[in-house]
Short mmCIF file of C-alpha atoms in Angstrom, two decimals:
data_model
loop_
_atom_site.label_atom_id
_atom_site.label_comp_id
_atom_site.label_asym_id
_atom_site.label_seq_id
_atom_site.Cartn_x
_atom_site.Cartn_y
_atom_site.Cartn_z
CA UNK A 1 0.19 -37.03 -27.36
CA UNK A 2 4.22 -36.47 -28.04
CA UNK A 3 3.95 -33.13 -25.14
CA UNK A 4 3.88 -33.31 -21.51
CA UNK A 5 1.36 -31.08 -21.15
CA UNK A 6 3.35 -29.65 -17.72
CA UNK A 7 6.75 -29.35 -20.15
CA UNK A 8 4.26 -27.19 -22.10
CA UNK A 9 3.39 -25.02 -18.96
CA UNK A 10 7.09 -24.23 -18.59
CA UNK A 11 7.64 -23.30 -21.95
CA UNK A 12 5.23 -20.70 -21.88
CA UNK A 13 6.91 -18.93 -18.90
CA UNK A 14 10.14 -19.30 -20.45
CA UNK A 15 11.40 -15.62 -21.27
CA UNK A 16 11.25 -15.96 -25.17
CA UNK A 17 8.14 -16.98 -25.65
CA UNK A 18 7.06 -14.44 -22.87
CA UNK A 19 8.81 -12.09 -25.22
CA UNK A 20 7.36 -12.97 -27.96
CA UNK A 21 4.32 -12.88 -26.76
CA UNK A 22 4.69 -9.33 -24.68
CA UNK A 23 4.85 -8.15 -28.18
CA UNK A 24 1.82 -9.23 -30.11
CA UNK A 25 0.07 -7.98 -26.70
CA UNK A 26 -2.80 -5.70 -27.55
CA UNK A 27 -5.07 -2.91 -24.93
CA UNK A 28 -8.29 -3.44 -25.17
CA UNK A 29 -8.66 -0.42 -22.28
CA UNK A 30 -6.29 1.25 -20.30
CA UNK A 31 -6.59 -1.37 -17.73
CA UNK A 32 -6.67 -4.35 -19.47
CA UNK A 33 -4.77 -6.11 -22.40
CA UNK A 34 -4.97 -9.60 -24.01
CA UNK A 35 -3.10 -11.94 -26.83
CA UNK A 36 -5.00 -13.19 -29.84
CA UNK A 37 -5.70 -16.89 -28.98
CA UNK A 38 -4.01 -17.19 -32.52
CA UNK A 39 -0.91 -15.82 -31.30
CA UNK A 40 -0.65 -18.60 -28.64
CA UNK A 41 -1.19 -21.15 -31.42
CA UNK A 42 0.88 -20.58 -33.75
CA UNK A 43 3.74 -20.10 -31.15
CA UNK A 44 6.72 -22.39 -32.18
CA UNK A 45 8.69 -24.10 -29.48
CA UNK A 46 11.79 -26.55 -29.52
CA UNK A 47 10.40 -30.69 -28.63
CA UNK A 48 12.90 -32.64 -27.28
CA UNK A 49 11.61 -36.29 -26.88
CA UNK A 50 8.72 -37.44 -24.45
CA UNK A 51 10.92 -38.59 -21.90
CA UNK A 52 13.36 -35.95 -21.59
CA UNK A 53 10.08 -33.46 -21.41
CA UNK A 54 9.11 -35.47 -18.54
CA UNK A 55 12.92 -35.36 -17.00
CA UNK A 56 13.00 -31.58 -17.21
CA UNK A 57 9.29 -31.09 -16.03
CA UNK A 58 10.42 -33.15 -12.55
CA UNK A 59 13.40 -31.35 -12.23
CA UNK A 60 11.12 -28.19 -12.73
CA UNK A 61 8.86 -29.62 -10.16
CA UNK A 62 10.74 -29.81 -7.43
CA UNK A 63 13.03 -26.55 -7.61
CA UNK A 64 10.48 -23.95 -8.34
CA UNK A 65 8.85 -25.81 -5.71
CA UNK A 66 11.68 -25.36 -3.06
CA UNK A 67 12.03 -21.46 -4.70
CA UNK A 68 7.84 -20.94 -3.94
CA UNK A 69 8.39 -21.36 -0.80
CA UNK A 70 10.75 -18.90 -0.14
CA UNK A 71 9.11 -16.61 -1.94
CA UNK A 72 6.17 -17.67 0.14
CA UNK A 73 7.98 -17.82 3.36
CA UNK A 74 9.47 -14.47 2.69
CA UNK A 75 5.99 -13.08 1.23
CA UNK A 76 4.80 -13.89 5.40
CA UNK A 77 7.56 -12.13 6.36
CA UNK A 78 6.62 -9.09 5.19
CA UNK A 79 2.88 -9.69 6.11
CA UNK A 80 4.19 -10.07 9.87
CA UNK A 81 6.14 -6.79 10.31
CA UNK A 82 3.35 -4.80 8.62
CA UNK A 83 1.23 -6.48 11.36
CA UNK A 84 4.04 -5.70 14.49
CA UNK A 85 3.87 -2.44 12.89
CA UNK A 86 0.05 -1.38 13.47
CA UNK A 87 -0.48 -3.14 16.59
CA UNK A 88 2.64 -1.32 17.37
CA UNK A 89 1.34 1.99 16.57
CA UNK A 90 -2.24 1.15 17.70
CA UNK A 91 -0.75 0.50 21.70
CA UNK A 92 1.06 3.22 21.75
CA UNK A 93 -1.81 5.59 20.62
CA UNK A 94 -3.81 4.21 23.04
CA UNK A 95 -1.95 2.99 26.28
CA UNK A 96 1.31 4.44 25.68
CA UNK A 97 5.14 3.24 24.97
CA UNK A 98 5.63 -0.46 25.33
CA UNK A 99 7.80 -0.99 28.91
CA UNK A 100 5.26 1.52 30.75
CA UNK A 101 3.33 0.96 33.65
CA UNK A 102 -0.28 2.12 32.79
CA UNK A 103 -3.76 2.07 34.51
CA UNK A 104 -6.98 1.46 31.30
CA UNK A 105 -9.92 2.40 31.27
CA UNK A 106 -12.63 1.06 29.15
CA UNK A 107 -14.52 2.90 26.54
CA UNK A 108 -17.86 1.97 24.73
CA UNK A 109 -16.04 2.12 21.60
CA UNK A 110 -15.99 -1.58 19.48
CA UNK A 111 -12.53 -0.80 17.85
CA UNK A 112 -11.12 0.95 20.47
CA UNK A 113 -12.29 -0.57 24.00
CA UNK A 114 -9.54 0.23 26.74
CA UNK A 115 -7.36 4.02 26.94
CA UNK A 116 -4.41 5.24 29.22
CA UNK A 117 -6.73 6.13 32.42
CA UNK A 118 -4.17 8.93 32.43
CA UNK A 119 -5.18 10.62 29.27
CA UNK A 120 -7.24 13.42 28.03
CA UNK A 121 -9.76 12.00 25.25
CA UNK A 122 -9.57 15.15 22.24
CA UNK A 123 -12.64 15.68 19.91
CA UNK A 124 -11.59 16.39 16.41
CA UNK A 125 -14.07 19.51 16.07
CA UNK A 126 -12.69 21.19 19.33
CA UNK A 127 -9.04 20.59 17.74
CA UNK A 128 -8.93 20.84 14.47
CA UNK A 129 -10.26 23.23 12.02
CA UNK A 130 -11.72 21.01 8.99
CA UNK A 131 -12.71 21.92 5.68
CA UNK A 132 -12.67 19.88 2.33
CA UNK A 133 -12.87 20.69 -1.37
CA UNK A 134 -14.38 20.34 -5.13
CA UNK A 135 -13.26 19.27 -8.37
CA UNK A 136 -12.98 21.55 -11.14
CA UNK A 137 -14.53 20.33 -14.47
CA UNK A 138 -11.76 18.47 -15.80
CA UNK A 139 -12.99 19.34 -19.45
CA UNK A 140 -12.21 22.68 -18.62
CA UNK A 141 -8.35 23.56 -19.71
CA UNK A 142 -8.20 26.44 -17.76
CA UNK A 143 -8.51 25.31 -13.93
CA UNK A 144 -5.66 22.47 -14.52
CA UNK A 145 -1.93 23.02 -15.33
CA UNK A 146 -1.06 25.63 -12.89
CA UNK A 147 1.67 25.55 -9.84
CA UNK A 148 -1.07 24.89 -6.62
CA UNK A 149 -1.37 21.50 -5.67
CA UNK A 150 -4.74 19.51 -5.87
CA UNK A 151 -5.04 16.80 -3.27
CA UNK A 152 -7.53 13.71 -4.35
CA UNK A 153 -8.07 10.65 -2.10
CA UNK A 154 -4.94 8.66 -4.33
CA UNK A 155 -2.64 11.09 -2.90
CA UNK A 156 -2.51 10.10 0.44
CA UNK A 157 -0.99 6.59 0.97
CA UNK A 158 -0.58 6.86 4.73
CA UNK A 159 2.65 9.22 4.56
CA UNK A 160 4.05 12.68 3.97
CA UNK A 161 2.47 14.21 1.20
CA UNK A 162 5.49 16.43 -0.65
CA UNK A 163 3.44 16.35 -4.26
CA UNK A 164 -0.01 15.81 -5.71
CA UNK A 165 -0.49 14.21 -9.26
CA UNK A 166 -2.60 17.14 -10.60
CA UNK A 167 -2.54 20.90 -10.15
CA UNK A 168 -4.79 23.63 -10.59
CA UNK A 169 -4.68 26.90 -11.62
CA UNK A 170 -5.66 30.41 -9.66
CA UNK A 171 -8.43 30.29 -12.08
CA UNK A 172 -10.06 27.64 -10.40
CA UNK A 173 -9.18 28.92 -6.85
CA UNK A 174 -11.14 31.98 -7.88
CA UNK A 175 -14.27 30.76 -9.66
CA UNK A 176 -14.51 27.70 -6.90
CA UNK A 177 -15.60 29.15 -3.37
CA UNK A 178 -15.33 25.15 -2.34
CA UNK A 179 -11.45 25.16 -2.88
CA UNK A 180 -9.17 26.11 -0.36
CA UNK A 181 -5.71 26.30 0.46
CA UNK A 182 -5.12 24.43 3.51
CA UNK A 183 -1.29 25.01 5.10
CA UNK A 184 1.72 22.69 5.07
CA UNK A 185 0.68 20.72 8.49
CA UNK A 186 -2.34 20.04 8.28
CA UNK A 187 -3.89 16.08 8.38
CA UNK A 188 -5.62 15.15 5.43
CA UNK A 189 -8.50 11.98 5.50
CA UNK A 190 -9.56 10.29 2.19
CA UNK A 191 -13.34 9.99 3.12
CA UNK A 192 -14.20 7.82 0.56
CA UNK A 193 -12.57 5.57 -2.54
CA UNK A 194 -12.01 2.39 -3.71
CA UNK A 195 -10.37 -0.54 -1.85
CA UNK A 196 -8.46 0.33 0.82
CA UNK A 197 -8.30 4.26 0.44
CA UNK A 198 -11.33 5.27 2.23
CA UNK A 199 -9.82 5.95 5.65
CA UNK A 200 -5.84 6.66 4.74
CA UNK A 201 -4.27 9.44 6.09
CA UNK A 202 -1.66 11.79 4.88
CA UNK A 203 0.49 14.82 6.47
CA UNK A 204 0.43 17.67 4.24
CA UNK A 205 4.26 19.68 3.78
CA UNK A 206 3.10 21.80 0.96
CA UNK A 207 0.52 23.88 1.21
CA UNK A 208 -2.73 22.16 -1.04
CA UNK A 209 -6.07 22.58 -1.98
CA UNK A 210 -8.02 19.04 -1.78
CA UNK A 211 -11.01 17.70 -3.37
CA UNK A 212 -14.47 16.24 -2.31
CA UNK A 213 -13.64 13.25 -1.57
CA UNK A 214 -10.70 14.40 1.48
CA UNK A 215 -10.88 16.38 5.00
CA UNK A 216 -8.24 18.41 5.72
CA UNK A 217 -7.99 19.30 9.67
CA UNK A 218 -5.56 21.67 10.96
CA UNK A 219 -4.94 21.65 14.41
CA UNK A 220 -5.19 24.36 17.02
CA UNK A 221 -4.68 22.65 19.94
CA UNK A 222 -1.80 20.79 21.72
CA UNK A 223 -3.15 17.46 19.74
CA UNK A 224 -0.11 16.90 17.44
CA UNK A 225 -0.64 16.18 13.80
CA UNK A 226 1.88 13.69 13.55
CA UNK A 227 0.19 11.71 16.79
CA UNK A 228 -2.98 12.19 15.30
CA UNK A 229 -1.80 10.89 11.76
CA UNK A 230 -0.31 7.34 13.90
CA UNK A 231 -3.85 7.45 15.87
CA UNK A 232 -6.29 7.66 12.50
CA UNK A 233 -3.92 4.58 10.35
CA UNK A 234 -4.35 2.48 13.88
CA UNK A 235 -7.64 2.66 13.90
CA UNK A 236 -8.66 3.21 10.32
CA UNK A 237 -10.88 -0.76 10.48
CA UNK A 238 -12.90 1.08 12.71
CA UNK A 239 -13.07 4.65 11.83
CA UNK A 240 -14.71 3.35 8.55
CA UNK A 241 -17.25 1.28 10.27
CA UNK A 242 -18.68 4.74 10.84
CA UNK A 243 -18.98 5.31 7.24
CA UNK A 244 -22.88 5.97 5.38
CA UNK A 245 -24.77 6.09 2.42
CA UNK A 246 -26.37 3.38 0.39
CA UNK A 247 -24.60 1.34 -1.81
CA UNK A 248 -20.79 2.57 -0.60
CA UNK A 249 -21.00 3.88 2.03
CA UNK A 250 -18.66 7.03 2.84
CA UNK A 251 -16.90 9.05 5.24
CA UNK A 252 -18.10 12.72 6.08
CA UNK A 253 -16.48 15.25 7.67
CA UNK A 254 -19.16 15.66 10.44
CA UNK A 255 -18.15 12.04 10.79
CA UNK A 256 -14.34 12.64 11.68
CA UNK A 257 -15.64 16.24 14.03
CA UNK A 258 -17.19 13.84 16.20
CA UNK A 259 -14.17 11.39 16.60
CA UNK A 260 -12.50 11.40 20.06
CA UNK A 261 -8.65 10.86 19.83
CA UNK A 262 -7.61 9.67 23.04
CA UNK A 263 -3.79 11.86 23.81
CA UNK A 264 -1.43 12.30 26.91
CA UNK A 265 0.63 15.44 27.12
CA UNK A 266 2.39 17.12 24.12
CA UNK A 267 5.82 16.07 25.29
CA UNK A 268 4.84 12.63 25.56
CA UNK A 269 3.46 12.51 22.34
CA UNK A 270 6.38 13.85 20.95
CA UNK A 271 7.72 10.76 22.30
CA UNK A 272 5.71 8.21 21.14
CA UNK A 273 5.91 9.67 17.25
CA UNK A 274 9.85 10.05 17.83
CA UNK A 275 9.34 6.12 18.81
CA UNK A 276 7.07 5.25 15.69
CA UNK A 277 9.26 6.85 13.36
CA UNK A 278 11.99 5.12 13.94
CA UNK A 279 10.30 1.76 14.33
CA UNK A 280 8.78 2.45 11.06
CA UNK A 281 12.36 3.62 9.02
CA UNK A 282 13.58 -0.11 10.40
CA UNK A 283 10.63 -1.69 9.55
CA UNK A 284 10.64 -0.27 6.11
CA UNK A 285 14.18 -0.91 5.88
CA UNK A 286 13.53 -4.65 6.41
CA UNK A 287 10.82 -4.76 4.17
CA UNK A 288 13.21 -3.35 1.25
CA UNK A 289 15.34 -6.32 1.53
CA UNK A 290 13.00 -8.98 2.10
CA UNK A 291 11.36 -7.07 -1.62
CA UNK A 292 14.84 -7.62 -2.82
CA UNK A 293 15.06 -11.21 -2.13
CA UNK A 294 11.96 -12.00 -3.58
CA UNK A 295 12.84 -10.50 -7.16
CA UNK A 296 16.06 -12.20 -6.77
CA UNK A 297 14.30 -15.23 -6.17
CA UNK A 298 11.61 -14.65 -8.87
CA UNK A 299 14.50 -13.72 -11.83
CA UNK A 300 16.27 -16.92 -10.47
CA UNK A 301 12.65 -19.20 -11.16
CA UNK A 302 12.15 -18.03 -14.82
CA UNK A 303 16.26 -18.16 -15.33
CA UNK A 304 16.06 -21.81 -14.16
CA UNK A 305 12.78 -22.53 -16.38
CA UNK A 306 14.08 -20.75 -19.39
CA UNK A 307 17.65 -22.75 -19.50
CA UNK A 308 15.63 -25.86 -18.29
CA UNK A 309 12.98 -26.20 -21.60
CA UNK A 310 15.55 -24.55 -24.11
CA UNK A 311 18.43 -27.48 -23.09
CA UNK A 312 20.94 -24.83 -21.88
CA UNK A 313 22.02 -27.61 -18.95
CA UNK A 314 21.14 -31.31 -18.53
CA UNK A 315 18.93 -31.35 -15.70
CA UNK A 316 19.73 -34.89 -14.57
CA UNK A 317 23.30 -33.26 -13.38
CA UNK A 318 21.92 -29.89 -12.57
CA UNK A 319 19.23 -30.82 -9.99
CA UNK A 320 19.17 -28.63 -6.57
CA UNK A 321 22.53 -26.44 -7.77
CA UNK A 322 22.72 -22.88 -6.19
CA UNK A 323 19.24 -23.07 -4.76
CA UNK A 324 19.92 -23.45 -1.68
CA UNK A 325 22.15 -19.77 -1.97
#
């Protein structure tokens, strides 16, 4: 009866007993971790009186409040130029640079109903040489440690892939007919994985072996790699509609040979990746700082909580100072 049970809730996101806590923390697996309900209860925390709990818990109230919604606000921000972004990069691998004159014509495809009349649709298998890969027994020391990269499905995050997480050794090049080196340029599709990976796309600038669960295509035709890359994270909602198999259903690389990648000339694809790169540097740029305001904004809510429940200011003089900056 003497706590306001919402003065309570403060306290515990206050950064000592957050501390204090962080430290009795125990892993139950690699993924997950929990306090002793014991810890909790025997925490000890400073009581003013019943009314001045209730004083700070308004004051609380109403700025983390005010400081929610910018997070929120910003939080949509971010949301919204990830959106611009693909639709972006979804009409221009379709219909062409925004500010163009351009003719459609329709397609039966769900996901991808209207094309530049003017372009050439590309099948995957008649421009790209595909091939995937295996996984070595991992109990075996011998095929892991070594200097070739190994590409698996949480390597490739929709960008340049530079480095893999694992390597493997010539050892397992040799006794695995599966595994091959594919060259720096090639596209490489996660074909299946959890959450969002089945689908992403990456652009290869080392040369890499992959695993099962990737297609690597290396092109042979005038059908870029980079346009192709822009094409497959447009339309990655409905290349996976395509997906089979019972239970979770995957990608297959007979799947992706069959694809048709609609493509105007080289030059103007050039063109349109020059375009998407540099929409996507500013749109990452933007994103940075918006990222930036919202841990400024977050390390500003438990500041204000923490000097709020341990009486560092008298709230009844401090309410709405500096939030608004």
């Amino acid at each position: 009866p003497s706590i306001d049970p919402r003065f309570l809730a403060y306290t515990l996101q206050s950064d000592s007993v957050r501390q204090e806590l962080d430290s009795k923390v125990q892993s139950v697996t690699r993924s997950h971790q929990r306090v002793n309900p014991e810890d909790i209860t025997h925490l000890s925390i400073r009581l003013p009186d019943k009314a001045t709990q209730r004083r700070i818990a308004d004051f609380l109230d109403a700025e983390t409040s005010r400081i929610d919604q910018l997070i929120g606000a910003s939080l949509c921000q971010t949301q919204l130029l990830d959106e611009h972004l693909h639709e972006t990069i979804r009409s221009c691998t379709t219909l062409g640079l925004p500010g163009r004159e351009y003719h459609s014509a329709s397609t039966s495809i769900d996901w991808m109903p209207i094309i530049n009349a003017t372009w050439r649709l590309h099948k995957v298998a008649h421009n790209f040489i595909s091939g995937s890969g295996t996984t070595p027994p991992s109990a075996n020391e011998n095929y892991y440690g070594g200097d070739i990269p190994w590409v698996n499905s949480a390597d490739v995050v929709d960008s340049e892939i530079w480095s893999t997480s694992r390597k493997i050794t010539q050892n397992a090049l040799r006794d695995f007919a599966a595994l091959k080196v594919h060259p720096a340029g090639s596209l490489v599709i996660a074909l299946y994985g959890q959450g969002n990976t089945k689908g992403r796309v990456g652009i290869l600038r080392i040369d890499a072996t992959v695993n099962q669960a990737c297609c690597a295509l290396l092109p042979i035709s005038n059908l870029s790699t980079e346009y192709s890359f822009y094409w497959f994270r447009a339309h990655k909602s409905g290349v996976i509609t395509l997906a089979q198999g019972a239970g979770q259903p995957n990608l297959s690389q007979q799947l992706i040979q069959q694809l048709y990648i609609p493509a105007p000339t080289p030059q103007e694809q050039n063109k349109i990746v020059d375009y998407l790169d540099k929409m996507e540097r500013q749109i990452k740029s933007q994103t940075h700082l918006i990222e930036k305001r919202i841990s400024l904004l977050e390390e500003r809510r438990r500041a204000l909580i923490t000097a709020a429940v341990t009486g560092e200011f008298d709230v009844s003089t401090a309410s709405g100072r500096g939030i608004e900056d």
